Amino acid sequence: MSNHLYDALFAPHAGSDAPFLYVSEGSTISYSAFLSMAAQFANAFKALGLVPGDRVAVHINKSPQALALYAGCVQAGVIFLPLNTAYTASELDYFVGDSGAALFVCDPSEADALAEIAREKNCALLTLAGDGTGTMADLMSKQIDTAETAHRVENDIAALLYTSGTTGRSKGAMLTHKNLSSNAQALVDEWRFTSGDVLLHALPIFHSHGLFVATNVMLLAAGSMIFLPKFDVETALARLPDATAMMGVPTFYTRLLDDARFDKDMTSHMRLFISGSAPLLAETHERFAERTGHRILERYGMTETSMNTSNPYIGDRRAGTVGFPLADVEVKVCDPVSGGELDRNEIGVLEVRGPNVFKGYWNMPEKTKEELRPDGFFITGDLALIDMDGYVHIVGRGKDLIISGGYNIYPKEIELFLDDLDGVLESAVIGAPHPDFGESVIAVLVAEPNTALDVKAIEDAAKRDLAGFKRPRWIEVVDALPRNTMGKVQKKLLREQFSSVFQHEAG
Ligand code: MCA
Ligand code: AMP
């Protein structure tokens, strides 16, 4: 039976003993061993009664098994829904409920805490630990290692990735088989990945960057990956000699540059360094080039679209730009009010169209209509210009968004949370430059009349309910928020006022 994504990424490796994953303990997982694990997971889903189109939510640590679970989902035709490992129980409650997941796979350490959510949502709960053990592992180990591949066509949904929104409610982006296969193909072609490549993979696999950009590209190219549980400088430096390419968020590169051992000698064998998910400062790009002789290749994408543009592999990689549209992707800069296309060098909202653009938001037809035009152009919310040479520059954000270490944080979500706390009259959440994370979160609070705010209690509540990367790293209590004549909070003024609070913080 044909299965668009499985046939493109996984089926070609059947019977291949070529290495796919080099894991930290020095062991190697071949393509055929990986495919066997995937098939066992696919059979396990069937044994649980799952059918194509069902959602499988996962909140598990990065491991080869976790990646094989993704492959098993594609093979079984069920929809993979990865969730940031930093999410707390109250955040997970929403995703499991909204997606109507039939199965929730979590780390064994949190099974008790999540049992109630699973029960309420009528969803099976199984576990998978980073070391490959757990009830899901037990079930899959009882399955045979070949599986029937579910029939799936281009327009079927392969994955549901939640992205936060300006309203504070996360939206599930429906990514189809074709979205993912076409983007992987465009990137393999653009970045010249081959079976000789070894990618240093230190990104999380619950987001588009580590899962689709990195993994799907390597699968399609038949390359291999040094598969690290997370990014840390020491391990990255130790494993770099065996790699040919690396992908990362800007924080990876600034942390490497902060280590004097990271130099020309250490990187001379490397073919390519790629950056994305957040703006790479031109200064970082130049510092990297001076130190190593490599020009980092910066690209630009979104959860809803996977990758849209990339600096050229051959040619001028320009600092502070995100390059040209990928093959089959159209981009235009539009007037935010009229929607009319603007001329070169004019700043407006970037819109993109192509086989990479998602199908819409899960169960949110109105939201989908607001952001996806009838002619197929997706309104990114990023402010951009296209220069006379055709390079796209992301110059700002039309949406109120903070990007910290490559993770997106929508201030509205944090404000809704803070406003609900005892003693808080209102709040404004802003981002300020941070030397390690690029940006970090500040909460400006106003207390209810005659109330003294207990900042420690606020920090504790944030610790309990918000993922760590979303927690305000600076809390300021003020008498009133600055407002314009229309009553709108002037975040620009707050950003100016608090612009240097993190300047002495390090990674
Ligand atoms: C961890 N912490 C953070 C972040 N990560 N705080 C702010 N921003 C972050 N990004 C906090 C934790 O809550 C904890 O706080 C403390 O830092 C230490 O946690 P740890 O996990 O040890 O941190 P780390 O290992 O230093 O992680 C930093 C990191 C990581 C390596 C930059 O965040 C990372 O791997 N980021 C990659 C994100 C990514 O893949 N984004 C792609 C999105 P406490 O001590 O208070 O508990 S996809 C996307 O954007 C699109 C599609 C695209 O274009 O790619
Ligand atoms: P996400 O919601 O995680 O998909 O994040 C997508 C957002 O990250 C985009 O809309 C941009 O604002 C930002 N982004 C991704 N790559 C880049 C880049 N190279 N430069 C600037 N912003 C980027």
Coordinates of C-alpha atoms and ligand atoms in Angstrom, one line a residue:
M1 CA 0.0 0.0 0.0
S2 CA 1.3 3.5 -0.7
N3 CA 2.1 5.9 2.1
H4 CA 3.4 9.1 0.8
L5 CA 5.8 10.1 3.6
Y6 CA 6.8 6.6 4.6
D7 CA 7.7 5.8 1.0
A8 CA 9.8 8.9 0.7
L9 CA 11.7 8.8 4.0
F10 CA 11.7 5.3 5.4
A11 CA 10.9 2.6 2.8
P12 CA 14.1 3.2 0.7
H13 CA 16.2 2.1 3.7
A14 CA 14.7 -1.4 4.1
G15 CA 17.4 -3.9 4.6
S16 CA 20.1 -1.2 4.8
D17 CA 22.9 -1.8 7.3
A18 CA 24.2 1.7 6.8
P19 CA 24.5 3.7 10.1
F20 CA 21.6 6.0 10.9
L21 CA 22.1 7.0 14.5
Y22 CA 25.3 7.3 16.5
V23 CA 24.2 7.4 20.1
S24 CA 26.0 8.9 23.0
E25 CA 27.2 5.6 24.5
G26 CA 29.1 4.8 21.3
S27 CA 26.6 2.4 19.9
T28 CA 25.3 2.7 16.4
I29 CA 21.7 2.1 15.2
S30 CA 21.6 1.0 11.5
Y31 CA 18.8 2.0 9.2
S32 CA 17.4 -1.5 9.2
A33 CA 17.4 -1.7 13.0
F34 CA 15.7 1.7 13.2
L35 CA 13.0 0.5 10.7
S36 CA 12.4 -2.6 12.8
M37 CA 11.8 -0.5 15.9
A38 CA 9.4 1.7 13.9
A39 CA 7.5 -1.3 12.6
Q40 CA 7.2 -2.6 16.2
F41 CA 5.7 0.7 17.3
A42 CA 3.3 0.6 14.3
N43 CA 2.2 -2.8 15.3
A44 CA 1.8 -1.7 18.9
F45 CA -0.5 1.1 17.8
K46 CA -2.6 -1.4 16.0
A47 CA -2.6 -3.7 19.1
L48 CA -4.0 -0.7 21.1
G49 CA -6.8 -0.3 18.5
L50 CA -5.5 2.9 16.9
V51 CA -6.6 3.5 13.3
P52 CA -5.1 5.9 10.7
G53 CA -5.9 9.5 11.6
D54 CA -5.9 9.0 15.3
R55 CA -3.6 11.3 17.3
V56 CA -0.7 10.1 19.4
A57 CA 0.5 12.8 21.8
V58 CA 4.1 12.3 23.1
H59 CA 5.8 14.0 26.0
I60 CA 9.1 12.0 26.2
N61 CA 12.8 12.6 26.3
K62 CA 14.9 12.5 23.2
S63 CA 16.1 9.0 22.4
P64 CA 16.4 6.7 19.3
Q65 CA 13.2 5.0 20.5
A66 CA 11.4 8.4 20.6
L67 CA 12.5 9.0 17.0
A68 CA 11.4 5.5 16.0
L69 CA 8.0 6.2 17.6
Y70 CA 7.6 9.1 15.1
A71 CA 8.5 6.7 12.2
G72 CA 6.1 4.1 13.6
C73 CA 3.3 6.8 13.6
V74 CA 4.0 7.6 9.9
Q75 CA 4.0 3.9 9.0
A76 CA 0.7 3.2 10.9
G77 CA -0.9 6.4 9.5
V78 CA -1.5 7.9 12.9
I79 CA -0.8 11.5 13.5
F80 CA 2.3 12.3 15.5
L81 CA 1.9 15.1 18.1
P82 CA 5.1 15.9 19.9
L83 CA 5.1 18.1 23.0
N84 CA 7.9 20.2 24.5
T85 CA 9.4 18.2 27.4
A86 CA 9.3 21.4 29.5
Y87 CA 5.5 21.6 29.5
T88 CA 3.8 21.2 32.9
A89 CA 0.7 19.1 33.6
S90 CA -1.6 22.1 33.2
E91 CA -0.2 22.9 29.8
L92 CA -0.4 19.3 28.7
D93 CA -4.0 19.0 29.7
Y94 CA -4.9 21.5 26.9
F95 CA -3.0 19.7 24.2
V96 CA -4.3 16.3 24.9
G97 CA -7.9 17.6 25.2
D98 CA -7.8 19.8 22.1
S99 CA -6.2 17.2 19.9
G100 CA -8.6 14.4 21.1
A101 CA -5.5 12.2 21.3
A102 CA -6.3 8.4 21.5
L103 CA -2.9 7.7 23.0
F104 CA -0.6 9.7 25.3
V105 CA 3.0 8.5 25.7
C106 CA 4.8 10.2 28.5
D107 CA 8.0 9.7 30.6
P108 CA 7.5 7.1 33.4
S109 CA 8.4 9.7 36.0
E110 CA 5.3 11.7 35.2
A111 CA 2.8 8.9 34.6
D112 CA 1.1 9.3 38.0
A113 CA 0.8 13.0 37.6
L114 CA -0.8 12.7 34.1
A115 CA -3.0 9.7 34.8
E116 CA -5.9 11.9 35.8
I117 CA -5.7 14.0 32.5
A118 CA -5.6 10.8 30.4
R119 CA -8.6 9.4 32.3
E120 CA -10.6 12.5 31.9
K121 CA -9.8 12.7 28.2
N122 CA -10.5 9.1 27.7
C123 CA -7.1 8.5 26.3
A124 CA -4.7 5.6 26.8
L125 CA -1.6 6.4 28.8
L126 CA 1.7 4.5 28.2
T127 CA 5.3 5.4 29.1
L128 CA 8.6 5.6 27.3
A129 CA 11.8 6.7 29.1
G130 CA 14.9 8.2 27.5
D131 CA 16.7 4.8 28.1
G132 CA 14.0 3.1 26.0
T133 CA 12.1 1.4 28.8
G134 CA 8.5 1.8 29.9
T135 CA 5.1 0.3 29.2
M136 CA 5.1 1.4 25.6
A137 CA 8.5 -0.2 25.1
D138 CA 7.2 -3.4 26.7
L139 CA 4.3 -3.5 24.3
M140 CA 6.4 -2.8 21.3
S141 CA 9.0 -5.4 22.2
K142 CA 6.3 -8.0 22.0
Q143 CA 5.5 -7.1 18.4
I144 CA 7.0 -8.5 15.2
D145 CA 9.5 -6.2 13.4
T146 CA 7.8 -5.9 10.1
A147 CA 4.5 -4.0 9.7
E148 CA 1.8 -3.3 7.2
T149 CA 2.2 0.3 6.0
A150 CA -1.1 2.2 6.2
H151 CA -2.3 3.8 3.0
R152 CA -1.8 7.6 3.2
V153 CA -1.9 10.1 0.5
E154 CA -0.2 13.5 0.1
N155 CA -2.9 15.5 1.7
D156 CA -3.3 13.3 4.8
I157 CA -2.1 14.7 8.1
A158 CA 1.2 13.3 9.3
A159 CA 1.8 15.5 12.3
L160 CA 0.1 18.0 14.5
L161 CA 2.5 20.6 16.0
Y162 CA 1.1 23.1 18.4
T163 CA 2.2 26.7 18.2
S164 CA 1.2 29.4 20.6
G165 CA -0.8 32.3 19.4
T166 CA -1.4 36.0 20.0
T167 CA -4.7 35.1 21.7
G168 CA -2.9 33.0 24.2
R169 CA -4.5 29.8 22.9
S170 CA -2.2 27.3 21.2
K171 CA -3.1 26.2 17.7
G172 CA -2.4 22.7 16.3
A173 CA -0.8 23.1 12.9
M174 CA -1.8 20.3 10.6
L175 CA 1.2 19.2 8.5
T176 CA 0.5 16.9 5.7
H177 CA 2.6 14.1 4.2
K178 CA 3.3 16.3 1.2
N179 CA 4.2 19.3 3.3
L180 CA 7.0 17.3 5.0
S181 CA 8.3 15.4 2.0
S182 CA 8.5 18.4 -0.3
N183 CA 10.3 20.5 2.3
A184 CA 12.8 17.8 3.1
Q185 CA 13.5 17.4 -0.7
A186 CA 14.0 21.1 -1.1
L187 CA 16.4 21.3 1.8
V188 CA 18.4 18.2 0.7
D189 CA 18.8 19.8 -2.7
E190 CA 19.6 23.3 -1.4
W191 CA 22.1 22.2 1.2
R192 CA 23.6 19.3 -0.8
F193 CA 23.2 16.6 1.9
T194 CA 24.3 13.2 0.8
S195 CA 24.8 9.7 2.4
G196 CA 28.3 10.8 3.3
D197 CA 27.0 13.4 5.7
V198 CA 27.0 13.0 9.5
L199 CA 24.9 15.6 11.2
L200 CA 25.6 16.7 14.8
H201 CA 22.0 16.5 16.1
A202 CA 21.7 18.2 19.5
L203 CA 18.2 19.8 18.9
P204 CA 15.1 18.7 20.7
I205 CA 12.8 16.5 18.5
F206 CA 9.5 17.9 19.6
H207 CA 9.8 20.9 17.2
S208 CA 10.0 21.3 13.5
H209 CA 13.7 22.2 13.6
G210 CA 15.1 19.0 15.2
L211 CA 12.3 16.7 13.9
F212 CA 11.6 17.8 10.3
V213 CA 14.5 20.0 9.2
A214 CA 17.2 17.9 10.7
T215 CA 15.8 14.3 10.8
N216 CA 13.7 14.3 7.6
V217 CA 16.6 15.8 5.7
M218 CA 19.0 13.2 6.9
L219 CA 16.6 10.3 6.2
L220 CA 16.0 11.6 2.7
A221 CA 19.7 12.0 2.1
A222 CA 20.5 8.6 3.7
G223 CA 23.0 10.2 5.9
S224 CA 23.6 9.6 9.6
M225 CA 23.3 11.6 12.8
I226 CA 25.3 11.9 16.0
F227 CA 22.2 11.9 18.1
L228 CA 22.7 13.7 21.4
P229 CA 20.0 13.9 24.1
K230 CA 20.5 17.7 24.3
F231 CA 22.9 20.5 23.5
D232 CA 25.8 21.1 25.7
V233 CA 29.1 22.6 24.7
E234 CA 31.4 19.9 26.1
T235 CA 29.7 17.1 24.3
A236 CA 29.3 19.1 21.1
L237 CA 33.0 19.8 21.1
A238 CA 33.8 16.2 21.8
R239 CA 31.6 14.9 18.9
L240 CA 32.3 17.6 16.3
P241 CA 35.4 15.8 14.8
D242 CA 33.1 13.0 13.6
A243 CA 30.5 15.3 12.1
T244 CA 30.3 17.0 8.7
A245 CA 27.4 19.3 9.4
M246 CA 25.6 20.9 12.3
M247 CA 22.2 22.6 12.7
G248 CA 21.3 24.8 15.6
V249 CA 19.6 27.8 17.1
P250 CA 21.7 30.9 17.5
T251 CA 22.3 30.1 21.2
F252 CA 24.2 26.9 20.2
Y253 CA 26.6 29.1 18.1
T254 CA 27.1 31.8 20.7
R255 CA 27.8 29.2 23.4
L256 CA 30.4 27.5 21.1
L257 CA 32.0 30.9 20.4
D258 CA 32.3 31.5 24.1
D259 CA 34.6 28.5 24.3
A260 CA 38.2 29.2 23.1
R261 CA 38.7 25.6 22.0
F262 CA 36.2 26.1 19.3
D263 CA 38.5 27.3 16.5
K264 CA 39.6 26.8 12.9
D265 CA 41.4 23.6 13.6
M266 CA 38.3 22.1 15.3
T267 CA 36.0 23.0 12.4
S268 CA 38.2 22.8 9.3
H269 CA 36.8 19.4 8.3
M270 CA 33.1 20.6 8.6
R271 CA 31.1 21.1 5.4
L272 CA 28.2 23.2 6.8
F273 CA 26.8 25.0 9.8
I274 CA 23.2 26.0 9.6
S275 CA 21.2 28.3 11.9
G276 CA 17.5 29.1 12.3
S277 CA 14.5 29.4 14.6
A278 CA 15.6 32.8 15.8
P279 CA 17.5 35.7 14.3
L280 CA 21.2 35.1 14.1
L281 CA 22.9 38.4 15.0
A282 CA 25.1 39.7 12.1
E283 CA 27.7 40.2 14.8
T284 CA 27.6 36.4 15.7
H285 CA 27.8 35.5 12.0
E286 CA 30.9 37.7 11.5
R287 CA 32.5 36.5 14.7
F288 CA 31.9 32.9 13.7
A289 CA 33.4 33.5 10.2
E290 CA 36.5 35.2 11.7
R291 CA 37.1 32.4 14.3
T292 CA 36.4 29.4 12.0
G293 CA 36.4 30.5 8.4
H294 CA 32.9 29.2 8.0
R295 CA 29.9 31.4 7.1
I296 CA 26.9 30.1 9.0
L297 CA 24.1 29.4 6.6
E298 CA 21.0 31.1 8.0
R299 CA 17.5 29.9 6.9
Y300 CA 14.0 30.9 8.0
G301 CA 10.9 28.9 8.7
M302 CA 7.9 28.4 10.9
T303 CA 6.0 25.5 12.4
E304 CA 3.1 26.1 9.9
T305 CA 5.3 26.1 6.8
S306 CA 8.5 24.3 7.7
M307 CA 11.3 26.1 5.9
N308 CA 10.7 29.0 3.5
T309 CA 13.9 30.6 2.7
S310 CA 17.6 29.9 2.9
N311 CA 20.9 31.6 2.2
P312 CA 22.6 29.9 -0.7
Y313 CA 24.9 26.9 -0.3
I314 CA 27.1 28.2 -3.1
G315 CA 27.2 32.0 -3.3
D316 CA 27.0 34.8 -0.8
R317 CA 25.7 33.9 2.6
R318 CA 24.7 37.4 3.9
A319 CA 24.7 38.1 7.6
G320 CA 21.4 39.5 8.8
T321 CA 19.4 37.9 5.9
V322 CA 17.6 34.7 5.5
G323 CA 18.4 34.3 1.8
F324 CA 16.1 33.3 -1.0
P325 CA 12.9 31.3 -1.3
L326 CA 13.4 27.5 -1.5
A327 CA 12.4 25.7 -4.7
D328 CA 8.6 25.9 -5.3
V329 CA 8.1 28.4 -2.4
E330 CA 6.9 31.9 -3.3
V331 CA 7.3 34.8 -0.9
K332 CA 6.0 38.3 -1.0
V333 CA 6.0 41.3 1.3
C334 CA 2.6 42.8 1.7
D335 CA 1.0 45.9 3.2
P336 CA -0.3 44.9 6.6
V337 CA -3.6 46.8 6.0
S338 CA -4.4 46.4 2.3
G339 CA -2.6 43.1 1.8
G340 CA -1.2 44.5 -1.5
E341 CA 2.2 43.4 -2.5
L342 CA 5.0 46.0 -1.8
D343 CA 8.1 46.8 -3.8
R344 CA 11.6 45.7 -3.1
N345 CA 13.2 47.2 0.0
E346 CA 9.8 48.1 1.5
I347 CA 8.9 46.7 4.9
G348 CA 5.7 44.8 5.3
V349 CA 4.3 41.4 6.4
L350 CA 5.9 38.4 4.7
E351 CA 3.5 35.9 3.1
V352 CA 4.5 32.5 1.7
R353 CA 2.9 29.9 -0.6
G354 CA 4.1 26.5 -1.6
P355 CA 3.8 22.8 -1.1
N356 CA 5.3 23.4 2.4
V357 CA 2.4 25.4 3.7
F358 CA 0.3 23.6 6.2
K359 CA -3.3 22.5 5.8
G360 CA -4.7 24.7 8.6
Y361 CA -5.2 24.8 12.3
W362 CA -6.8 21.7 14.0
N363 CA -10.5 22.4 14.7
M364 CA -10.0 26.2 14.2
P365 CA -11.5 27.1 10.8
E366 CA -11.9 30.7 11.7
K367 CA -8.2 31.1 12.8
T368 CA -7.2 29.2 9.7
K369 CA -9.2 31.7 7.5
E370 CA -7.5 34.7 9.2
E371 CA -4.0 33.5 8.4
L372 CA -4.3 31.4 5.3
R373 CA -5.6 33.3 2.3
P374 CA -8.0 31.6 -0.2
D375 CA -5.2 31.8 -2.9
G376 CA -2.9 29.7 -0.6
F377 CA -0.7 32.5 0.8
F378 CA 0.0 32.1 4.5
I379 CA 0.4 35.4 6.5
T380 CA 3.5 34.7 8.6
G381 CA 3.2 37.8 10.9
D382 CA 6.9 38.4 10.4
L383 CA 7.9 41.8 9.2
A384 CA 10.3 41.6 6.3
L385 CA 11.8 43.2 3.2
I386 CA 13.2 41.8 0.0
D387 CA 16.3 43.7 -1.1
M388 CA 17.3 44.5 -4.6
D389 CA 19.4 41.3 -4.8
G390 CA 16.4 39.2 -3.8
Y391 CA 17.6 38.4 -0.3
V392 CA 14.8 38.3 2.4
H393 CA 15.5 40.2 5.6
I394 CA 13.4 39.5 8.7
V395 CA 13.3 42.9 10.3
G396 CA 10.8 42.4 13.1
R397 CA 7.6 40.8 14.1
G398 CA 4.1 42.1 13.5
K399 CA 3.0 39.6 16.1
D400 CA 3.7 40.0 19.8
L401 CA 6.2 37.2 20.2
I402 CA 9.3 36.6 22.2
I403 CA 11.9 34.0 21.0
S404 CA 14.1 32.7 23.8
G405 CA 16.8 30.2 22.9
G406 CA 14.8 29.2 19.8
Y407 CA 11.5 28.7 21.7
N408 CA 8.5 30.9 21.0
I409 CA 6.7 32.5 23.8
Y410 CA 3.5 34.5 23.2
P411 CA 3.2 37.2 25.9
K412 CA -0.6 36.9 25.9
E413 CA -0.4 33.4 27.3
I414 CA 1.8 34.6 30.2
E415 CA -0.3 37.7 30.8
L416 CA -3.5 35.6 31.1
F417 CA -1.7 33.4 33.6
L418 CA -0.4 36.3 35.6
D419 CA -3.6 38.3 35.6
D420 CA -5.3 35.3 37.2
L421 CA -3.0 35.3 40.2
D422 CA -4.1 36.7 43.6
G423 CA -3.3 40.4 43.9
V424 CA -2.5 41.0 40.3
L425 CA -4.6 43.7 38.7
E426 CA -2.9 43.6 35.3
S427 CA 0.3 42.6 33.6
A428 CA 2.4 43.3 30.5
V429 CA 4.9 40.7 29.3
I430 CA 7.8 41.8 27.1
G431 CA 11.0 40.4 25.8
A432 CA 14.4 42.0 26.4
P433 CA 17.8 41.2 24.8
H434 CA 19.6 38.4 26.5
P435 CA 23.2 37.5 25.8
D436 CA 22.6 33.7 25.9
F437 CA 19.0 33.2 24.8
G438 CA 18.7 36.2 22.4
E439 CA 15.7 37.4 24.2
S440 CA 14.2 36.6 27.6
V441 CA 11.0 37.3 29.4
I442 CA 10.1 40.2 31.7
A443 CA 6.8 40.6 33.5
V444 CA 5.6 44.1 34.5
L445 CA 2.9 43.8 37.1
V446 CA 0.4 46.2 38.6
A447 CA -1.1 45.2 42.0
E448 CA -4.8 45.5 42.9
P449 CA -5.5 48.6 45.0
N450 CA -4.1 48.4 48.5
T451 CA -2.3 45.1 47.8
A452 CA 1.3 44.3 48.2
L453 CA 2.3 41.8 45.6
D454 CA 4.1 38.7 46.8
V455 CA 6.7 38.2 44.1
K456 CA 8.0 35.0 45.5
A457 CA 4.4 33.5 45.4
I458 CA 4.2 34.6 41.8
E459 CA 7.5 33.0 40.9
D460 CA 6.4 29.7 42.6
A461 CA 3.1 29.7 40.7
A462 CA 5.0 30.2 37.5
K463 CA 7.3 27.4 38.4
R464 CA 4.4 25.1 39.0
D465 CA 2.3 25.9 35.9
L466 CA 4.6 27.3 33.2
A467 CA 7.3 25.6 31.2
G468 CA 10.7 26.8 32.4
F469 CA 11.5 28.7 29.2
K470 CA 8.3 30.7 29.5
R471 CA 8.9 31.8 33.1
P472 CA 9.6 35.5 33.5
R473 CA 13.3 35.9 34.5
W474 CA 12.6 39.4 35.7
I475 CA 9.5 40.7 37.5
E476 CA 8.9 44.4 38.0
V477 CA 6.0 45.8 40.0
V478 CA 4.9 49.3 38.8
D479 CA 2.1 51.7 39.8
A480 CA 0.5 51.7 36.3
L481 CA 1.3 50.4 32.8
P482 CA 2.0 53.1 30.2
R483 CA -0.9 53.5 27.8
N484 CA -1.6 55.5 24.7
T485 CA -4.7 57.7 24.2
M486 CA -6.6 54.6 23.0
G487 CA -5.9 52.8 26.2
K488 CA -3.5 50.3 24.6
V489 CA -0.5 49.3 26.6
Q490 CA 2.7 50.8 25.1
K491 CA 5.0 47.8 25.2
K492 CA 7.5 49.7 23.1
L493 CA 8.1 52.1 26.1
L494 CA 8.4 49.1 28.5
R495 CA 10.9 47.4 26.1
E496 CA 13.0 50.6 26.1
Q497 CA 12.8 51.0 29.9
F498 CA 13.9 47.4 30.6
S499 CA 16.1 46.8 27.6
S500 CA 19.3 46.2 29.6
V501 CA 18.2 44.2 32.6
F502 CA 19.7 41.0 31.3
Q503 CA 22.9 42.4 29.8
H504 CA 25.2 40.9 32.4
E505 CA 23.6 37.4 32.4
A506 CA 25.5 34.6 30.9
G507 CA 24.5 31.1 29.7
Ligands
MCA1 C1 16.0 26.1 28.9 N1 15.8 27.1 29.7 C2 15.4 28.2 29.0 C3 15.5 27.7 27.6 N2 15.9 26.4 27.6 N3 15.1 29.4 29.3 C4 14.8 30.3 28.3 N4 14.9 29.9 27.0 C5 15.2 28.7 26.6 N5 15.3 28.3 25.3 C6 15.8 27.1 31.1 C7 15.2 26.0 31.8 O1 13.9 26.2 32.1 C8 16.0 25.9 33.1 O2 15.5 27.0 34.0 C9 17.4 26.4 32.7 O3 17.2 27.1 31.5 C10 18.3 25.2 32.4 O4 17.6 24.2 31.6 P1 18.4 23.3 30.5 O5 17.4 22.4 29.8 O6 19.6 22.8 31.1 O7 18.8 24.5 29.4 P2 19.8 24.4 28.3 O8 20.2 23.0 28.0 O9 20.8 25.4 28.5 O10 18.9 24.8 27.0 C11 19.1 25.9 26.3 C12 19.0 25.5 24.8 C13 17.6 24.8 24.6 C14 20.1 24.5 24.5 C15 19.2 26.7 24.0 O11 16.6 25.7 25.0 C16 17.4 24.4 23.1 O12 17.9 23.3 22.8 N6 16.7 25.2 22.3 C17 16.4 24.8 21.0 C18 15.0 25.2 20.7 C19 14.5 24.7 19.3 O13 14.8 23.6 18.9 N7 13.7 25.5 18.7 C20 13.1 25.1 17.4 C21 11.7 25.5 17.3 P3 15.5 26.8 35.6 O14 16.9 26.6 36.0 O15 14.8 28.1 36.0 O16 14.6 25.6 35.8 S1 11.0 25.2 15.6 C22 11.0 26.8 15.0 O17 11.3 27.7 15.6 C23 10.9 27.0 13.5 C24 10.1 26.0 12.8 C25 12.3 27.1 12.9 O18 12.5 28.0 12.1 O19 13.1 26.3 13.2
AMP2 P1 7.7 28.7 15.4 O1 6.5 29.3 15.9 O2 8.5 28.0 16.5 O3 7.5 28.0 14.2 O4 8.7 30.0 15.1 C1 8.6 30.6 13.9 C2 9.1 32.0 14.0 O5 10.5 32.0 14.4 C3 9.0 32.8 12.7 O6 7.8 33.3 12.5 C4 10.1 33.9 13.0 O7 9.5 34.9 13.7 C5 11.2 33.1 13.8 N1 12.3 32.7 13.0 C6 12.6 31.5 12.5 N2 13.8 31.5 11.8 C7 14.2 32.7 11.9 C8 15.4 33.4 11.4 N3 16.3 32.8 10.7 N4 15.5 34.8 11.6 C9 14.5 35.4 12.3 N5 13.4 34.8 12.8 C10 13.3 33.5 12.6

